[in-house]
Short mmCIF file of C-alpha atoms and ligand atoms in Angstrom, two decimals:
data_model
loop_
_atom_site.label_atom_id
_atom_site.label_comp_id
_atom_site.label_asym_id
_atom_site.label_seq_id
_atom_site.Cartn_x
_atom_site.Cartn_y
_atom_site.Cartn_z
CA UNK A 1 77.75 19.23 71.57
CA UNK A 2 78.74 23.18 70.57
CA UNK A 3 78.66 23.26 66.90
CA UNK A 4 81.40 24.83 65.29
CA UNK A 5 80.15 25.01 61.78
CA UNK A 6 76.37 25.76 61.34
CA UNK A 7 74.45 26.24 58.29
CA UNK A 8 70.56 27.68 59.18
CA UNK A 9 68.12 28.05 56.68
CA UNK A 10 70.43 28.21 53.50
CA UNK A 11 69.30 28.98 50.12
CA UNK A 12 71.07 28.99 46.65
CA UNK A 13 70.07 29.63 43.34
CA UNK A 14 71.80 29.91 40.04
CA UNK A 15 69.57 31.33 38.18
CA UNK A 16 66.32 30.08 37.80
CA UNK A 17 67.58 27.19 40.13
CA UNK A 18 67.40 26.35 43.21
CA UNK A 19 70.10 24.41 44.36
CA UNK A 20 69.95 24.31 48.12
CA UNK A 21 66.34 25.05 49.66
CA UNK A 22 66.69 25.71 53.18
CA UNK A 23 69.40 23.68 54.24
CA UNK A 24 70.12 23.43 58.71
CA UNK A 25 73.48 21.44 58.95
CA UNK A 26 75.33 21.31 62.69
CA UNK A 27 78.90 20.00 62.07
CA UNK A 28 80.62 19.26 66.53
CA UNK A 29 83.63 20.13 67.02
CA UNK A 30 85.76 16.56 66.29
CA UNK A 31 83.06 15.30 64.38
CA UNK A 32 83.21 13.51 61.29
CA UNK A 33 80.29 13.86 59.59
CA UNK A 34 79.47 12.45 55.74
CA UNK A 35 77.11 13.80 53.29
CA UNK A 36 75.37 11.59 50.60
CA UNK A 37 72.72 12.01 48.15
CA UNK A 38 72.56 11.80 44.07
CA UNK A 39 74.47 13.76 41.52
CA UNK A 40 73.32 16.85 41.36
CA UNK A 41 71.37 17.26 45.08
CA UNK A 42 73.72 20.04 45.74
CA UNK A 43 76.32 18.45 48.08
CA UNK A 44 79.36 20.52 45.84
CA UNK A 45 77.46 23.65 46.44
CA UNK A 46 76.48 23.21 50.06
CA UNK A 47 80.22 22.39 50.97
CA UNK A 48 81.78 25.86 48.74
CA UNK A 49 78.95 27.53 50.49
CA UNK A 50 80.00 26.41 53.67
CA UNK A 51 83.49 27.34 52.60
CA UNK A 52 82.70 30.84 51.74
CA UNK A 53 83.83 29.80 48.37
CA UNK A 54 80.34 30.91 46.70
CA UNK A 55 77.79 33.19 48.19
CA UNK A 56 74.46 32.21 49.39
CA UNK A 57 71.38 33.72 48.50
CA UNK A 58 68.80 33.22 52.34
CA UNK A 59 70.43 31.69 55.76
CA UNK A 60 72.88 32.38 57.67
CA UNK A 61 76.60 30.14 58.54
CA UNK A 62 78.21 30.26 61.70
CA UNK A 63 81.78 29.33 62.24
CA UNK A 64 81.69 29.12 66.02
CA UNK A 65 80.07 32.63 67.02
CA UNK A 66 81.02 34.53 64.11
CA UNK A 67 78.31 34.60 61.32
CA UNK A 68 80.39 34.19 58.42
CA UNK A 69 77.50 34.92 56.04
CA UNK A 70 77.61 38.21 56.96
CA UNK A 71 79.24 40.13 54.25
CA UNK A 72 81.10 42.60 56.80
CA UNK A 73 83.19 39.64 57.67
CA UNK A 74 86.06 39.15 56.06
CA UNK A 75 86.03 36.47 53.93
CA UNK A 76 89.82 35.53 53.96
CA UNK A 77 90.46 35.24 57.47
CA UNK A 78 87.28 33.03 57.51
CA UNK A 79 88.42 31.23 54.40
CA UNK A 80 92.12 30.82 56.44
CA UNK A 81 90.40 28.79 59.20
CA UNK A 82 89.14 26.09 57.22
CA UNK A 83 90.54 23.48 54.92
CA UNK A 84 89.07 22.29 51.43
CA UNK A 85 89.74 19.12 49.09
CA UNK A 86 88.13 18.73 45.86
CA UNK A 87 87.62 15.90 43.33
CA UNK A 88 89.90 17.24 41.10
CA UNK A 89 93.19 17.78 43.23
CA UNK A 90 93.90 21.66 42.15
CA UNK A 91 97.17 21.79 43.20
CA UNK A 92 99.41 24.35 41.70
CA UNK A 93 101.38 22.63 38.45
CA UNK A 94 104.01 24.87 38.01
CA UNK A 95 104.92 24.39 42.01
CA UNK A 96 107.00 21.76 43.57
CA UNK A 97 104.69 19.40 46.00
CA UNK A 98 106.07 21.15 49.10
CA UNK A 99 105.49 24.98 47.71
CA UNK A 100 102.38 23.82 47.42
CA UNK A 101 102.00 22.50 50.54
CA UNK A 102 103.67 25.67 52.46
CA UNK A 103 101.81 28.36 50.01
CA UNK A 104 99.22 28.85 52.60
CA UNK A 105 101.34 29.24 55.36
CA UNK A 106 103.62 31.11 54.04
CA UNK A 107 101.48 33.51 51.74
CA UNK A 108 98.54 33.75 54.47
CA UNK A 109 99.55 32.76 57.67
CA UNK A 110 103.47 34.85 57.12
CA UNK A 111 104.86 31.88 58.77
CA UNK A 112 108.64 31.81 58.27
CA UNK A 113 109.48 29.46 54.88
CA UNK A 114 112.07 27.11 56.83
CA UNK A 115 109.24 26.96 59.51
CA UNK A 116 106.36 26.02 57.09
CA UNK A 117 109.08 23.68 55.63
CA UNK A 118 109.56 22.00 58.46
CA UNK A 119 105.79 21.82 59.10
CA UNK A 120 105.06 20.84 55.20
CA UNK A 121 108.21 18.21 55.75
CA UNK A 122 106.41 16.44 59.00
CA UNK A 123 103.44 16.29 56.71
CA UNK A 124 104.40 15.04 53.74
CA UNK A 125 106.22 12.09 55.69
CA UNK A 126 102.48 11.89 57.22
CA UNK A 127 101.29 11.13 53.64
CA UNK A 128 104.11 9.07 52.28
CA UNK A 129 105.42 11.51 50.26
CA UNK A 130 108.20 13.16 52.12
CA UNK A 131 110.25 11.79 48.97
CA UNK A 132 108.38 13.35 46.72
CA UNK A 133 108.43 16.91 47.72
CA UNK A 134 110.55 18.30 45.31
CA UNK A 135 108.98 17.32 42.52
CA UNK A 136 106.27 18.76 40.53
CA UNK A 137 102.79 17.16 41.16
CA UNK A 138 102.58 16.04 37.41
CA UNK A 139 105.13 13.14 38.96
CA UNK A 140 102.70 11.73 41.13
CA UNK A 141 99.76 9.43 40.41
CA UNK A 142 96.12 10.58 41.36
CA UNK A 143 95.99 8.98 44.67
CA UNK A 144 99.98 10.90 45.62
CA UNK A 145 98.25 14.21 44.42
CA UNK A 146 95.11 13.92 46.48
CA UNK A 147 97.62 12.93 49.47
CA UNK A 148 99.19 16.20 48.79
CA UNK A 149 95.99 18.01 48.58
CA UNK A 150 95.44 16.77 52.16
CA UNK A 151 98.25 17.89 53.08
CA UNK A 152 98.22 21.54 51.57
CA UNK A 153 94.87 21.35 53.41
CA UNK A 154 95.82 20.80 56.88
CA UNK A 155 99.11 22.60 57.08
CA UNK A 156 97.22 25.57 58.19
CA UNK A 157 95.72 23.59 60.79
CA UNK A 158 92.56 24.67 59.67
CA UNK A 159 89.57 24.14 62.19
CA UNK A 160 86.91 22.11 59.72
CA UNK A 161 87.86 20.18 56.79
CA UNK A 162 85.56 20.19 54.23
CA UNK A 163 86.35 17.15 51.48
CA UNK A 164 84.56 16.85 48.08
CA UNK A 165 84.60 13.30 47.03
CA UNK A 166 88.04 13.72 46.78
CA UNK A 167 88.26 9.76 46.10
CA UNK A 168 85.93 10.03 43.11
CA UNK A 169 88.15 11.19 40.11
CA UNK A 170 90.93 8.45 41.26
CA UNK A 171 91.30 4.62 39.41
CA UNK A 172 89.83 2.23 41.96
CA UNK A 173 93.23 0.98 43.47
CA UNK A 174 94.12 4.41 44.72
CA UNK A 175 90.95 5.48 46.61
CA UNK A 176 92.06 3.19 49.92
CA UNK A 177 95.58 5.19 49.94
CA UNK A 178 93.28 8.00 50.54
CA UNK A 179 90.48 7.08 52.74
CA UNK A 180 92.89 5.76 55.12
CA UNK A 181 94.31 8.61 55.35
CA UNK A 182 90.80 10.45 56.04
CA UNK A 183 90.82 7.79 58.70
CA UNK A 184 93.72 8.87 60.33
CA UNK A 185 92.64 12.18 60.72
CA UNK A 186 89.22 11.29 61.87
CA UNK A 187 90.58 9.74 64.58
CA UNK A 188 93.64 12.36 65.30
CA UNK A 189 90.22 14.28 66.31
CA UNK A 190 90.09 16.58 63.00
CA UNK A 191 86.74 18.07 62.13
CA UNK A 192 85.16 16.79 58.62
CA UNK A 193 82.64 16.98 56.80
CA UNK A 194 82.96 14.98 53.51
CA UNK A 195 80.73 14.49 50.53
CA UNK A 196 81.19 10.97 49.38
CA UNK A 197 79.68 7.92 47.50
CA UNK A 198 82.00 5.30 49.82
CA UNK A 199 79.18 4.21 51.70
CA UNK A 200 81.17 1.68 53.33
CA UNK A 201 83.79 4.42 54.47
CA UNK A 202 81.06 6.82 55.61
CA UNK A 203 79.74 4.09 57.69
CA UNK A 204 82.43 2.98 58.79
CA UNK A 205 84.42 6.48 60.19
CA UNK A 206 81.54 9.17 60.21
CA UNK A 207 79.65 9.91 63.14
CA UNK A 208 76.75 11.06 61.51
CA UNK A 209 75.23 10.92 57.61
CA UNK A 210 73.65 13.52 56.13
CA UNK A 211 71.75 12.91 53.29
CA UNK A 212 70.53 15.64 50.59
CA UNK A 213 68.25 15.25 47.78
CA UNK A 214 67.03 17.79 45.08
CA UNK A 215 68.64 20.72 47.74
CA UNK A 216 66.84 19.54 51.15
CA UNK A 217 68.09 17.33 53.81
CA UNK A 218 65.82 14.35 53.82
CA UNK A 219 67.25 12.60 56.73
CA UNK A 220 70.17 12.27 58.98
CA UNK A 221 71.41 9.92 61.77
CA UNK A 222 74.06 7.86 62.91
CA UNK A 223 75.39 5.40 60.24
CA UNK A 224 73.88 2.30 61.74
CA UNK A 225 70.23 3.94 61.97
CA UNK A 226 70.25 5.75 58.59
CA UNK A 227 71.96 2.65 56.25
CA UNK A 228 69.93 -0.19 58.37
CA UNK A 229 66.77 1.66 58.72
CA UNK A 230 66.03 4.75 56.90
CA UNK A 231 63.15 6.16 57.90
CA UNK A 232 62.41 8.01 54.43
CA UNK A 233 61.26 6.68 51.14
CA UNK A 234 63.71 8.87 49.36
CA UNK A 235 66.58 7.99 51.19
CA UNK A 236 66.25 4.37 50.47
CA UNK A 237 65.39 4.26 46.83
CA UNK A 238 69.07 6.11 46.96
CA UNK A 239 70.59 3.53 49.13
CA UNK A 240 69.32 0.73 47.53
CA UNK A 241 71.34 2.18 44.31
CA UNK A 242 74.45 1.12 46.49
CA UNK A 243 73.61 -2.60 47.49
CA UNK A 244 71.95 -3.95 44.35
P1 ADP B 1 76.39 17.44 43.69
O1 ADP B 1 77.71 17.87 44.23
O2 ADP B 1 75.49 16.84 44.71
O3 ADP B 1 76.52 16.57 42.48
P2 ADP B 1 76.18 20.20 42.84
O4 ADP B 1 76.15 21.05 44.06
O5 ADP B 1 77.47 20.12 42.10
O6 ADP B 1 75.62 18.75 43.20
O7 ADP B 1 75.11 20.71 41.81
C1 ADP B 1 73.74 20.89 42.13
C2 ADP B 1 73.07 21.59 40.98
O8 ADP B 1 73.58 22.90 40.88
C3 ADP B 1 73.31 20.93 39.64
O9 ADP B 1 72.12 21.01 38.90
C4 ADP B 1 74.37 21.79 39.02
O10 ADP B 1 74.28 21.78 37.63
C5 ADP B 1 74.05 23.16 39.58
N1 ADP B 1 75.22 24.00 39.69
C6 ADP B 1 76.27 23.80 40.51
N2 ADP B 1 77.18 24.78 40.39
C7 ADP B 1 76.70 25.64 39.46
C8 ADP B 1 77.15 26.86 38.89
N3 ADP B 1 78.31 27.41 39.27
N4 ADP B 1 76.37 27.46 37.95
C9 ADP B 1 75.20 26.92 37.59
N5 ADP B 1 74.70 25.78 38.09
C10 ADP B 1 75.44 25.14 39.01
MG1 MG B 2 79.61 17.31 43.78
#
């Protein structure tokens, strides 16, 4: 499988810190791919490195061809061509959910507002919010604004979504609104990779897990190998955390 998003040999620090030490990470095109590992392990970082939201220190990332660690890239378009959620939804308070959905488009992409409308429209009906857009995303409970997140996200029909445990700052009954709708875009084909603790979701839609500890990737494989037999000590003493 071509990769489409590559991370080789990638190192972060913040200050004395070493966050992510030497991190390889292949993410197919269409493939949904889930990262686990403990608090702090540097799953956050890796994924806002990935996203050319934070720059990395040793390595190099490939989107496709392009090596989009180089710094004569330009960061935006890059940025433009990928989609990000994050725990905490981040969408704009003081803008009604569909500005926020079209901002993107409209701001970056100079698609046409009635166009990115239209497109934000199709969307939010996607979610189960086409009622909702309108209104200001204080309105909305957790699980609507994450929806809405997703939404914003893919309106650009960015190439790789990157998600953040974007179920984990949501009350319990709202996190299966949202994974299902993960799950519908998993199998629509979309490109993911997804920090999470659902370990039953992960096993469940991702083609591969990924897991990181202290900045390194331990171990990966397909869900059924690394949940039923992990090979490595580490990775299940931080399994076992999830079935006792
Ligand atoms: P995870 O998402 O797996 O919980 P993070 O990537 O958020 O892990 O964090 C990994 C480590 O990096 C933690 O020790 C955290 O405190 C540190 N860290 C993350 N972001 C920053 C930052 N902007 N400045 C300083 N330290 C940071
Ligand atoms: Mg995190």
């Amino acid at each position: 499988m071509s990769a489409l998003l590559r991370a080789s040999g990638v190192w972060k620090s913040f200050g004395e810190r070493e966050v992510l030490r030497g991190v390889d990470v292949t993410l197919g095109r269409h493939e949904v791919v889930a990262l686990i590992g403990a608090s702090g392990s540097g799953k956050s970082t890796l994924l806002r490195c990935l996203g050319l939201l934070e720059p990395i220190d040793d390595g190099q990332i490939f989107l496709g061809d392009l090596d989009i660690s180089d710094p004569r890239v330009d960061g935006n378009r890059v940025r433009a061509r990928l989609g990000a959620v994050f725990q905490s939804y981040n969408l704009f308070p003081h803008l009604s959910v569909i500005d926020n959905v079209t901002l993107a488009s409209r701001v970056v992409h100079r698609m046409p507002r009635a166009a990115a409308e239209a497109r934000a429209l199709e969307l939010l009906e996607r979610v189960g919010l086409a009622d909702y857009a309108r209104q200001h995303p204080d309105r909305l409970s957790g699980g609507q604004q994450q929806r809405v997140a997703i939404a914003r996200a893919i309106a650009t029909d960015p190439e790789v979504l990157l998600l953040d445990e974007i179920t984990s700052a949501l009350d319990p009954e709202l996190v299966g609104e949202v994974l299902e709708l993960v799950r519908g875009l998993a199998a629509d084909g979309a490109t993911i990779l997804m920090a999470t603790h659902e370990m039953a979701f992960a096993r469940d839609v991702a083609d591969r897990i990924v897991f990181l500890d202290a900045g390194v990737i331990v171990e990966e494989g397909s869900p059924a190998a690394l949940f039923t037999a992990p090979r490595e000590a580490r990775t299940r003493e931080f399994l076992a955390r999830f079935t006792a």
